[in-house]
Tab-separated table of C-alpha atoms and ligand atoms in Angstrom:
chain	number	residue	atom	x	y	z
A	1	UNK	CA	6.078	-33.233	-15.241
A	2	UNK	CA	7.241	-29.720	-13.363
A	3	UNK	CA	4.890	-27.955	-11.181
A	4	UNK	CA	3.083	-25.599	-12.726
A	5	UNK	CA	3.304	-21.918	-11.297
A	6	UNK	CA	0.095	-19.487	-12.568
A	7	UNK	CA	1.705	-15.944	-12.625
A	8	UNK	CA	-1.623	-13.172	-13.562
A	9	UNK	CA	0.574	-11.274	-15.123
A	10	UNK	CA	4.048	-11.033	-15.978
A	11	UNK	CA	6.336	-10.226	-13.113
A	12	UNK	CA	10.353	-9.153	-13.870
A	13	UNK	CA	12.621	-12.132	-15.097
A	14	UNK	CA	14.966	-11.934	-12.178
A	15	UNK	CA	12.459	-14.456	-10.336
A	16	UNK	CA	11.768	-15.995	-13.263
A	17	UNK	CA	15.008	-17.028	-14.636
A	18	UNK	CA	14.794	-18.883	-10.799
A	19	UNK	CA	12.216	-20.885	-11.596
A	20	UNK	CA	12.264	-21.675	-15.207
A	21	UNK	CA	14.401	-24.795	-15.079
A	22	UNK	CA	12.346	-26.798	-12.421
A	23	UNK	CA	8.950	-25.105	-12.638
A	24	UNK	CA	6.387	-24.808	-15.521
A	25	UNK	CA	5.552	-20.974	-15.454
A	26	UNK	CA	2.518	-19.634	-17.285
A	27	UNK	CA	1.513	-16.085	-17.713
A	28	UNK	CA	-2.396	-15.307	-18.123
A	29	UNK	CA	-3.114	-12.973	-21.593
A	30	UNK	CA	-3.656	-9.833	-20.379
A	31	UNK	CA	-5.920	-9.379	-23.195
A	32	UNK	CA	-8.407	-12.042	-21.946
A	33	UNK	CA	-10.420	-11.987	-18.355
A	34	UNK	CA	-8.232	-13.405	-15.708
A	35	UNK	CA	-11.181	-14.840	-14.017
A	36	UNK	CA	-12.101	-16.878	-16.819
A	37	UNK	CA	-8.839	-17.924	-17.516
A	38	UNK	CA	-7.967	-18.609	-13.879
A	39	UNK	CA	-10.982	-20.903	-13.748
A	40	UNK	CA	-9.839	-22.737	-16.445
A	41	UNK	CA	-6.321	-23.102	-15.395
A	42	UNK	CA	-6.573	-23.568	-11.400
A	43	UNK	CA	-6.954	-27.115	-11.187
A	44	UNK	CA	-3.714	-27.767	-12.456
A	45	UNK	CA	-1.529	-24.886	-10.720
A	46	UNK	CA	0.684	-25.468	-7.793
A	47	UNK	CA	1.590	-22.196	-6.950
A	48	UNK	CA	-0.353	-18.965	-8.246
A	49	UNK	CA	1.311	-15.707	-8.166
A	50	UNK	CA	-1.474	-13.038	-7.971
A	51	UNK	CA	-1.052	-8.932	-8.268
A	52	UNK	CA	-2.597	-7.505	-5.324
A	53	UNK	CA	-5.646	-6.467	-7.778
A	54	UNK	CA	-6.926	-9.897	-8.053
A	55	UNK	CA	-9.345	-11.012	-5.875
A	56	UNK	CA	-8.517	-14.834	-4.847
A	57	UNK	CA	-11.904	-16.422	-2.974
A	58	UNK	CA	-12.754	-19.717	-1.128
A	59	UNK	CA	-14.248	-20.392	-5.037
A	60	UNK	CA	-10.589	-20.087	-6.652
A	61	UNK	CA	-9.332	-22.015	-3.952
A	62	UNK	CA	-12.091	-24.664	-4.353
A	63	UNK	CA	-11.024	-25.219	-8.373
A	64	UNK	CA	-7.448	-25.146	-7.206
A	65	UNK	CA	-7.567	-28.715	-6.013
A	66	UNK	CA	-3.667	-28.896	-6.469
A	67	UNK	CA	-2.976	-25.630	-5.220
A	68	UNK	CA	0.168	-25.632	-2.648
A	69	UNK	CA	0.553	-21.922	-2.528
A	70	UNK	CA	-0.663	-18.614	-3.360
A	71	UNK	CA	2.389	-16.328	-3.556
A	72	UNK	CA	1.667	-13.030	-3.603
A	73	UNK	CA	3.744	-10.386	-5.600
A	74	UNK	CA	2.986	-7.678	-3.043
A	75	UNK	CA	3.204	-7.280	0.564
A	76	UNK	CA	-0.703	-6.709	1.455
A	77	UNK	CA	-2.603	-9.526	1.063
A	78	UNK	CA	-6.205	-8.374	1.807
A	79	UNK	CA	-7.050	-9.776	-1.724
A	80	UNK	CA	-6.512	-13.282	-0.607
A	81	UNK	CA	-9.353	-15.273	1.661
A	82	UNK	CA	-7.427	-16.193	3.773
A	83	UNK	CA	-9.305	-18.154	5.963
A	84	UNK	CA	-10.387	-19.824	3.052
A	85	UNK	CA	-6.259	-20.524	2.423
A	86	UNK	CA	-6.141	-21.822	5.820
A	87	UNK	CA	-9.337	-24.066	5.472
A	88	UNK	CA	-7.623	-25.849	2.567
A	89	UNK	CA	-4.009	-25.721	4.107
A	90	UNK	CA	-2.777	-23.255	0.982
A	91	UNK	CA	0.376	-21.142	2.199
A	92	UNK	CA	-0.033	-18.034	1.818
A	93	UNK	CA	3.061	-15.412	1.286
A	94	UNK	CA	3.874	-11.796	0.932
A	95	UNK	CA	7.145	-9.745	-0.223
A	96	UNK	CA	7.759	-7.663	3.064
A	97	UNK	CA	10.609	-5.310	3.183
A	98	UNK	CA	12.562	-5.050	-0.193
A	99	UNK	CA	9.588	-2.102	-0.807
A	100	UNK	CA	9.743	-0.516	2.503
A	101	UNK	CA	11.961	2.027	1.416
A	102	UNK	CA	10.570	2.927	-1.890
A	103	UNK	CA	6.940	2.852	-0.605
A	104	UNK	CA	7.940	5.220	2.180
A	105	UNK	CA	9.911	7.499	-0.005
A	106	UNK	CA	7.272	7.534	-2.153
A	107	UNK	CA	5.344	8.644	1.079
A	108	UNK	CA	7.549	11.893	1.207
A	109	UNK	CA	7.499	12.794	-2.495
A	110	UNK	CA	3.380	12.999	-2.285
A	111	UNK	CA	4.240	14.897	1.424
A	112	UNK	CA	6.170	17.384	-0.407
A	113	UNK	CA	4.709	17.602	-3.521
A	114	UNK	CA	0.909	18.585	-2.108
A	115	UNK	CA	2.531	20.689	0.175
A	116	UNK	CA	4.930	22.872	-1.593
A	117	UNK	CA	2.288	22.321	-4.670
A	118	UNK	CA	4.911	20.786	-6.986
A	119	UNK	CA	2.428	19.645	-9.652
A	120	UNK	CA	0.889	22.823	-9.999
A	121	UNK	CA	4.392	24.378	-10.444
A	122	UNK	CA	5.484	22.066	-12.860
A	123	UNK	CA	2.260	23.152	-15.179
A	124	UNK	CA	3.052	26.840	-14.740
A	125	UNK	CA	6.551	25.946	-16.299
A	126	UNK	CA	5.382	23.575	-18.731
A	127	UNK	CA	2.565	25.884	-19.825
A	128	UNK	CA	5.221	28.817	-20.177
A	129	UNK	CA	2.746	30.889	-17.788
A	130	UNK	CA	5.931	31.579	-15.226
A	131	UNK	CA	5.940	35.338	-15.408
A	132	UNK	CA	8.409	36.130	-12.667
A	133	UNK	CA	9.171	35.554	-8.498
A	134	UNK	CA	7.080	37.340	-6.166
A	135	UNK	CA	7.255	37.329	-2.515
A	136	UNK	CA	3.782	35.930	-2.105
A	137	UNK	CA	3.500	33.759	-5.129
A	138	UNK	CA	2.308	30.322	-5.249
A	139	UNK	CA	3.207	30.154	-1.316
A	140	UNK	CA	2.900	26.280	0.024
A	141	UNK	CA	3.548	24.504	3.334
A	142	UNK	CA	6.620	24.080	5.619
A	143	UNK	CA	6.540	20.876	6.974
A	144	UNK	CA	10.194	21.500	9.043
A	145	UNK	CA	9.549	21.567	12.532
A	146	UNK	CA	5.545	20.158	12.636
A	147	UNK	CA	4.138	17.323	13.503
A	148	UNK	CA	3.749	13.894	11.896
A	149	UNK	CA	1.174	11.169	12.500
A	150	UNK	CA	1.641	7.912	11.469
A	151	UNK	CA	-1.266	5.407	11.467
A	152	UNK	CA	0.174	1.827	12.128
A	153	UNK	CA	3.592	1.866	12.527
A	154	UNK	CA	4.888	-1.233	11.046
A	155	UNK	CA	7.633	-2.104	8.388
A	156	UNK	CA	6.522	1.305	5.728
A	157	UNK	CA	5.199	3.404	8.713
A	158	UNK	CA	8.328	3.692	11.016
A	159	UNK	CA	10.188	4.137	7.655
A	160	UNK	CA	7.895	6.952	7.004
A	161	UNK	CA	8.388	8.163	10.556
A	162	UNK	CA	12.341	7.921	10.593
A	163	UNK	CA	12.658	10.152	7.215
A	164	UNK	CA	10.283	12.670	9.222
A	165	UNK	CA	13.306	13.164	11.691
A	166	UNK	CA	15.370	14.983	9.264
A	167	UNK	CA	12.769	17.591	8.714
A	168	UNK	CA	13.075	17.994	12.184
A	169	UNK	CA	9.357	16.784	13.092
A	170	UNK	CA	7.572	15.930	15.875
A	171	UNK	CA	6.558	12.252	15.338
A	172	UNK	CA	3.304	11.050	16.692
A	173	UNK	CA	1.853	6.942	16.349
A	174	UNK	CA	-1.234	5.055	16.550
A	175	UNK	CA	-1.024	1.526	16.185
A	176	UNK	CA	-2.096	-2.010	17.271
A	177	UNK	CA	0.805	-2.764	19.612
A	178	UNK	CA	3.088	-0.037	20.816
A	179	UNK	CA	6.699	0.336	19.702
A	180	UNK	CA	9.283	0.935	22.444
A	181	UNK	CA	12.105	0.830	19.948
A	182	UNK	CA	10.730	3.879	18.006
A	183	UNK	CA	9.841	5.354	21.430
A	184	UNK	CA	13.604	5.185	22.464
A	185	UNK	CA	15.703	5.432	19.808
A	186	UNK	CA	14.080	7.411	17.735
A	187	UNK	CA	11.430	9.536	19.892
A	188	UNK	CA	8.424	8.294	18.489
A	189	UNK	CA	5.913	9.081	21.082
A	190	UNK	CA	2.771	6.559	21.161
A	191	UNK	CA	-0.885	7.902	21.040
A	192	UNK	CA	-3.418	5.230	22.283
A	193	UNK	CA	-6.299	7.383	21.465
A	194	UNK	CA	-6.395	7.792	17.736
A	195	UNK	CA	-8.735	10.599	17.533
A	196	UNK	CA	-5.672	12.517	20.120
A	197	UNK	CA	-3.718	12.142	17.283
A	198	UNK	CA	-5.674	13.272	14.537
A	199	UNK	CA	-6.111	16.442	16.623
A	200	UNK	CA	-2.527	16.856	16.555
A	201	UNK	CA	-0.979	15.914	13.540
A	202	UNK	CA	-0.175	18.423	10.446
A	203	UNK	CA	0.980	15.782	8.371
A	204	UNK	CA	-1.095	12.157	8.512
A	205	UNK	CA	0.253	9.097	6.980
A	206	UNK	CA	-2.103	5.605	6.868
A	207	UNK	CA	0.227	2.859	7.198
A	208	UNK	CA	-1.710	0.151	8.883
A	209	UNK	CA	-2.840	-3.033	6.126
A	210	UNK	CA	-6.469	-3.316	4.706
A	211	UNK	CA	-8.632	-5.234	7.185
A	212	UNK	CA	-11.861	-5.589	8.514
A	213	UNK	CA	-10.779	-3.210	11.025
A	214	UNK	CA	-9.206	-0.742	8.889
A	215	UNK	CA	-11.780	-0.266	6.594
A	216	UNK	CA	-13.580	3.249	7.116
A	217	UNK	CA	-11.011	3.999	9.510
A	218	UNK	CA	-10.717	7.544	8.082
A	219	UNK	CA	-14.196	8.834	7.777
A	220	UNK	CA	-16.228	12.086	8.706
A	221	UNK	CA	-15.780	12.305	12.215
A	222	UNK	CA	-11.914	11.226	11.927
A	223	UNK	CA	-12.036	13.787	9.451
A	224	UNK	CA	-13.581	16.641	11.436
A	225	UNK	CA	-10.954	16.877	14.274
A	226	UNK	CA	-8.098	17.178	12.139
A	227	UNK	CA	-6.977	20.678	11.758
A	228	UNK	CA	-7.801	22.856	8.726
A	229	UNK	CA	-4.695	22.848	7.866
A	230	UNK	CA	-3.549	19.226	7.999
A	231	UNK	CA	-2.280	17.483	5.295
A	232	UNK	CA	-3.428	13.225	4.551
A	233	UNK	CA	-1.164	10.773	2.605
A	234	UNK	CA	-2.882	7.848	1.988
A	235	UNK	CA	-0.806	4.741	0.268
A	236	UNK	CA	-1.802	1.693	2.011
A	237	UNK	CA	-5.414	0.721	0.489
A	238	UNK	CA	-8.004	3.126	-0.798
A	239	UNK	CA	-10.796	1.048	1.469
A	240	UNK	CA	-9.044	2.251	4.807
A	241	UNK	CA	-10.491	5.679	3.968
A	242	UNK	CA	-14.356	6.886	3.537
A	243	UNK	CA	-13.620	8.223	0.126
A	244	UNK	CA	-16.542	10.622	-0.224
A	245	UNK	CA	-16.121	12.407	3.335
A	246	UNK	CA	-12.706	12.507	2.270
A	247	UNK	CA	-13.553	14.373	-1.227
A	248	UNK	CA	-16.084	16.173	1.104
A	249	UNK	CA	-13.285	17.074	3.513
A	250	UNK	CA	-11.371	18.907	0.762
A	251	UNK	CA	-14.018	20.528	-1.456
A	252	UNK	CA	-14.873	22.077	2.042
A	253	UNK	CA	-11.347	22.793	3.486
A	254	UNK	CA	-12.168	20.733	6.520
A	255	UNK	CA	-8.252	19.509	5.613
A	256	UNK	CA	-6.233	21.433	3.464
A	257	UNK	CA	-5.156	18.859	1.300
A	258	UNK	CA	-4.157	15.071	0.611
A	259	UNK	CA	-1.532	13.109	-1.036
A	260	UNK	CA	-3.120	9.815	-2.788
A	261	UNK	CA	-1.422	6.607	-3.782
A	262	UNK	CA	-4.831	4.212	-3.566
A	263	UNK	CA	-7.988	4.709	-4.621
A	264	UNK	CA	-11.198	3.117	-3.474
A	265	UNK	CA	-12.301	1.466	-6.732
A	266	UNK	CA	-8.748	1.714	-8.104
A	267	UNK	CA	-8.186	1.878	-11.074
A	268	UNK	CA	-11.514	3.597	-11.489
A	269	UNK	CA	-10.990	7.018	-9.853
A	270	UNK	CA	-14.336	9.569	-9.749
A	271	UNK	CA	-14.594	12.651	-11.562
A	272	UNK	CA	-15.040	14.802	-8.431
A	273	UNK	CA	-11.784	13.069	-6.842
A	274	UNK	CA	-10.059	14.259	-10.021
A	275	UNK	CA	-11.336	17.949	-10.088
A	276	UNK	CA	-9.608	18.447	-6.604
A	277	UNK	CA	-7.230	21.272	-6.645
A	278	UNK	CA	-5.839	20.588	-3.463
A	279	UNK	CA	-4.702	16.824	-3.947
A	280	UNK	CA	-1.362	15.222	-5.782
A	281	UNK	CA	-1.938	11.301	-6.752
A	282	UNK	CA	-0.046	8.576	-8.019
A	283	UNK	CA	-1.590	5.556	-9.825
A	284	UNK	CA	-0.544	3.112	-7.029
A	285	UNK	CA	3.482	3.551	-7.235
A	286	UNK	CA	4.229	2.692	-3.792
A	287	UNK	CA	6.781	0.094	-5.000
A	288	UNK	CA	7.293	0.959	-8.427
A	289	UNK	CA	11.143	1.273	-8.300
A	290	UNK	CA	13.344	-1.312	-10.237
A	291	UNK	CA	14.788	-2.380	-7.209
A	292	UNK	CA	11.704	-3.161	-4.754
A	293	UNK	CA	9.706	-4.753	-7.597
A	294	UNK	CA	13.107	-7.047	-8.796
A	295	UNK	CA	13.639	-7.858	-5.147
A	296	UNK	CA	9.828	-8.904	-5.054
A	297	UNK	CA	10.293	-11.309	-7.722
A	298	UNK	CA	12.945	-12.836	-6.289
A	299	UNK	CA	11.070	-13.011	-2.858
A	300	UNK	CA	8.154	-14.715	-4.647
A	301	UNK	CA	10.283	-16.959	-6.623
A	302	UNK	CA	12.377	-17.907	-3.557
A	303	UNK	CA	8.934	-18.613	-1.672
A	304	UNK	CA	7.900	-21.094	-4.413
A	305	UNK	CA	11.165	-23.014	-4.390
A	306	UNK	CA	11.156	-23.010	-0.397
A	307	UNK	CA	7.263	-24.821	-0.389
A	308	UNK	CA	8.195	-27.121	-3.079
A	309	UNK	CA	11.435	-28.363	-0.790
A	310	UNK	CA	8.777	-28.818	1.796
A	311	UNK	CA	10.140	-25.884	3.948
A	312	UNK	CA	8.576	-23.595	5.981
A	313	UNK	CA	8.308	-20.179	3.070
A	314	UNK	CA	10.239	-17.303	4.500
A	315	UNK	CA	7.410	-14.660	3.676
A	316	UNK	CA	4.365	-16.911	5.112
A	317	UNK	CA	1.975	-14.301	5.845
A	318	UNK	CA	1.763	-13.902	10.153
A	319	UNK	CA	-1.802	-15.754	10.452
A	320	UNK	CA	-0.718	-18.882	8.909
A	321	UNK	CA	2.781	-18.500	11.112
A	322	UNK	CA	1.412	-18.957	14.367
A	323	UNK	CA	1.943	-21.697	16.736
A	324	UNK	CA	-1.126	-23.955	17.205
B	429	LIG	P1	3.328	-3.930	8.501
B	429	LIG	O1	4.795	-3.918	8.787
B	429	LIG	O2	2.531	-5.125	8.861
B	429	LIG	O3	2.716	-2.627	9.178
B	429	LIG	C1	1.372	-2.424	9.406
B	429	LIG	C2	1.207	-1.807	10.795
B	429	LIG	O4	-0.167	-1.520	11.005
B	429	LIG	C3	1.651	-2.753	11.926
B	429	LIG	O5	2.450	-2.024	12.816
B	429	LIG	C4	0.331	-3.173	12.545
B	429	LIG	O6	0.419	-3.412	13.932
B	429	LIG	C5	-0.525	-1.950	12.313
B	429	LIG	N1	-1.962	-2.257	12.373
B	429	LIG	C6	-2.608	-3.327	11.865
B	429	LIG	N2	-3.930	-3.230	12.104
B	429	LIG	C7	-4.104	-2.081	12.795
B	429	LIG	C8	-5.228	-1.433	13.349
B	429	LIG	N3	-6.444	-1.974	13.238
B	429	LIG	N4	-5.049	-0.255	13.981
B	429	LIG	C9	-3.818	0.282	14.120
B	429	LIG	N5	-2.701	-0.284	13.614
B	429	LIG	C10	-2.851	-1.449	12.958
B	429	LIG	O7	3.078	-3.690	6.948
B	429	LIG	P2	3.928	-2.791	5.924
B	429	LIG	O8	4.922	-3.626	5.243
B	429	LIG	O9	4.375	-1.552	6.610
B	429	LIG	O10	2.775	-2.450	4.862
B	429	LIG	C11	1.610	-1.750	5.263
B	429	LIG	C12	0.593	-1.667	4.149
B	429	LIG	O11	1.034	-0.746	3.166
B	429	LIG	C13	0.367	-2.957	3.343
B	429	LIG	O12	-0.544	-3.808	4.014
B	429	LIG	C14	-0.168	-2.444	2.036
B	429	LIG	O13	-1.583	-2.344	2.101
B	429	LIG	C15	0.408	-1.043	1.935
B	429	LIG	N6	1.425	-0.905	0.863
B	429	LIG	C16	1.156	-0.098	-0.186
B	429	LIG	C17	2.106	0.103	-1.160
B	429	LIG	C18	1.841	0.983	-2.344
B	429	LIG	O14	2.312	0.674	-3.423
B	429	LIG	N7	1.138	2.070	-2.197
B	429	LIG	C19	3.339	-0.568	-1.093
B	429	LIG	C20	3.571	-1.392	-0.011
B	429	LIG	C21	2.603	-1.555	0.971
B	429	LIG	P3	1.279	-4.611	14.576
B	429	LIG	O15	2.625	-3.986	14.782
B	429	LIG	O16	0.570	-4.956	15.820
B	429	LIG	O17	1.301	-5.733	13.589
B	430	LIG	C1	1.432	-2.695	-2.600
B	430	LIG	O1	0.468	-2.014	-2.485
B	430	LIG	C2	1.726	-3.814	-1.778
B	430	LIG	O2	0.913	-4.148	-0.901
B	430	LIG	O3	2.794	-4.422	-2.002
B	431	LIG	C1	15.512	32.771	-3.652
B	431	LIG	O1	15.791	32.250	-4.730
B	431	LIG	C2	16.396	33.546	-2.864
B	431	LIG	O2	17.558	33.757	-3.266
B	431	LIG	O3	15.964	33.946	-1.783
C-alpha cells in the first residue's frame, strides 16, 4: 500500500504530479469541517499537508498514530504544536524562501498604495467622480528619502529592507540577533531598543514570525511613540499586533495610517477595522503569486519524498534542526 499524504485543501499540481505515483494523496471536501474529517482520517496519514489556517494540536497529533510528518504549505508555522511534534518525533517543515520576494513586494504595494492613497484613487476613476488635476488634490505621502523600520529582519524583512534602498531610505532594524551583513553591505543600521525605533521610523514593517513573544508586540504604548505621521504594514500574523489599539490608533490619528495583509481573527475582519479610511488591506496575499505558491508545492512535495527516503527534510523547521 502507498503512504498516504492528507493535503486540507488542494495545493497546485506541480507538487502533486511529484507525488502521485508513489504516494496516496487525499484532499479533504472543502464543503465538510476539516476537523471532523481530519479526525476521521489521521490515523492512517503519513504526512499531512496543512494551510497555515489550520490549527494542528497535541490532540491531532495523538489520532495521528502513523503520522511521520506535518508539511506545511507555508513558511510560518505557529499553527502547528510544535512541542507536541517534537514529543511524538513528527517532522515538522516549512516552504522558506520561494515567497520571500513576492511577500516582500507585496510589502511595497500596501507601502505605496496607503501612502499615495491608490485605492481611493482608483474609486474616484471607477466612480467617474475625476473632475480634473489640482495642485492640492488628493495629496499623499513621499516615502523617498524617509525612514524605514523593519521589525525582525529575517528572510521577508531584509527583502523588505533592500527594496527600501531604491527609494533612497534610511533603513532602521529590530530583531532577535543582529545582522552584520545588512549592516555592511547594505547600511542597515541595528536598533536594540525597539521602542528607539518606533520613535524613528515613518514607514514600519512587522516581519518577525507569530510567537509567544510576538504576540501583542504592537500595542498602545508601541503605538503611542510612533509619530503621527507614520505609516504600519503589517503581513506577518494579525496576533503580533493589539488589533483594537491599533483601530484606536487610526480612528484617532495617533498613526496616520496602515497597510494590512493579516487580520487577528482572519478571515473574520470587524466592522470598525473596515470603516477605516486611512487603511489599504489585502485578504492575506503575501504569497499569492503563481510562482511562490508553485515553488511551495514543490518544496512540500520534495519534503515528503525526502522523510519517506529516511533523509533529513530540507525545510525542517529550526527547533526540530538543532543539535542535541
Ligand atoms: P524569518 O527569516 O525566520 O524571519 C523572521 C525574523 O524575525 C528573524 O530575523 C528572527 O530573528 C526575527 N525574530 C523572531 N522572533 C523575534 C522577536 N521576538 N523579536 C524580534 N525579532 C524576532 O522568516 P520569514 O521567512 O522572513 O517570514 C516571517 C514571517 O512572515 C512568517 O513567520 C510568516 O508569519 C509571515 N509571512 C506572511 C506571509 C503573507 O502571506 N502575508 C507570507 C510569508 C510569510 P533571528 O534572525 O534571530 O531568527
Ligand atoms: C504565509 O503567511 C506564510 O506564512 O507562508
Ligand atoms: C504632472 O502630470 C505634471 O506634468 O507635472
Amino acid at each position: 500500500m502507498k503512504p498516504k499524504v492528507l493535503c486540507t485543501h488542494r495545493i497546485p499540481k506541480e507538487g502533486i504530479i511529484l507525488l502521485e505515483k508513489n504516494f496516496e494523496i487525499e484532499v479533504l471536501d472543502k464543503n465538510l469541517s476539516i476537523d471532523d474529517q481530519l479526525k476521521e482520517k489521521l490515523p492512517e496519514t503519513k504526512y499531512l499537508i496543512p494551510l497555515l489556517s489550520i490549527q494542528i494540536t497535541k490532540h491531532h497529533m495523538e489520532l495521528a498514530t502513523n503520522l511521520k510528518g506535518i508539511v506545511n504549505y507555508a513558511v510560518g508555522y505557529n499553527n502547528i504544536d510544535i512541542e507536541a511534534a517534537k514529543e511524538f518525533g513528527i517532522k515538522v517543515t516549512n516552504t522558506p524562501d520561494v515567497l520571500t520576494n513576492a511577500t516582500a513586494d507585496l510589502v511595497w504595494a500596501l507601502i505605496l498604495a496607503v501612502t499615495r492613497r491608490i485605492i481611493e484613487g482608483d474609486s474616484i476613476c471607477r466612480r467617474n467622480a475625476f473632475s480634473g488635476w489640482f495642485p492640492e488634490y488628493m495629496l499623499g505621502y513621499e516615502v523617498t528619502g524617509k525612514t524605514l523600520g523593519i521589525i525582525g529582519a529575517g528572510r521577508i524583512g531584509s527583502a523588505v529592507g533592500k527594496r527600501g534602498i531604491g527609494f533612497d531610505m534610511k533603513i532602521i532594524y529590530h530583531s532577535r540577533t543582529r545582522k552584520p551583513e545588512l549592516e555592511e553591505k547594505f547600511g542597515f543600521i541595528h536598533y536594540p531598543s525597539l521602542k528607539n525605533l518606533l520613535k524613528d521610523v515613518d514607514i514600519l514593517s512587522l516581519n518577525v514570525p507569530y510567537t509567544e513573544e510576538t504576540h501583542h508586540l504592537i500595542s498602545k504604548n508601541e503605538l503611542e511613540v510612533m509619530k503621527s505621521s507614520s505609516y504600519l504594514i503589517n503581513t506577518t500574523r494579525g496576533k503580533v499586533i493589539n488589533e483594537t489599539d491599533l483601530i484606536e490608533a487610526l480612528e484617532t490619528g495617533l498613526i496616520a495610517g496602515a497597510g494590512l495583509d493579516v487580520f487577528y481573527d482572519e478571515p473574520f475582519i470587524s466592522e470598525r477595522m473596515r470603516k477605516l479610511k486611512n487603511i489599504v488591506m489585502t485578504p492575506h496575499l503575501g504569497s499569492a503569486t503563481t510562482n511562490a505558491r508553485n515553488a511551495m508545492a514543490v518544496m512540500v512535495a520534495n519534503n515528503i519524498i525526502a522523510i519517506e527516503a529516511g533523509n533529513r527534510p530540507p525545510n525542517l523547521i529550526p527547533e526540530l534542526n538543532k543539535k542535541k
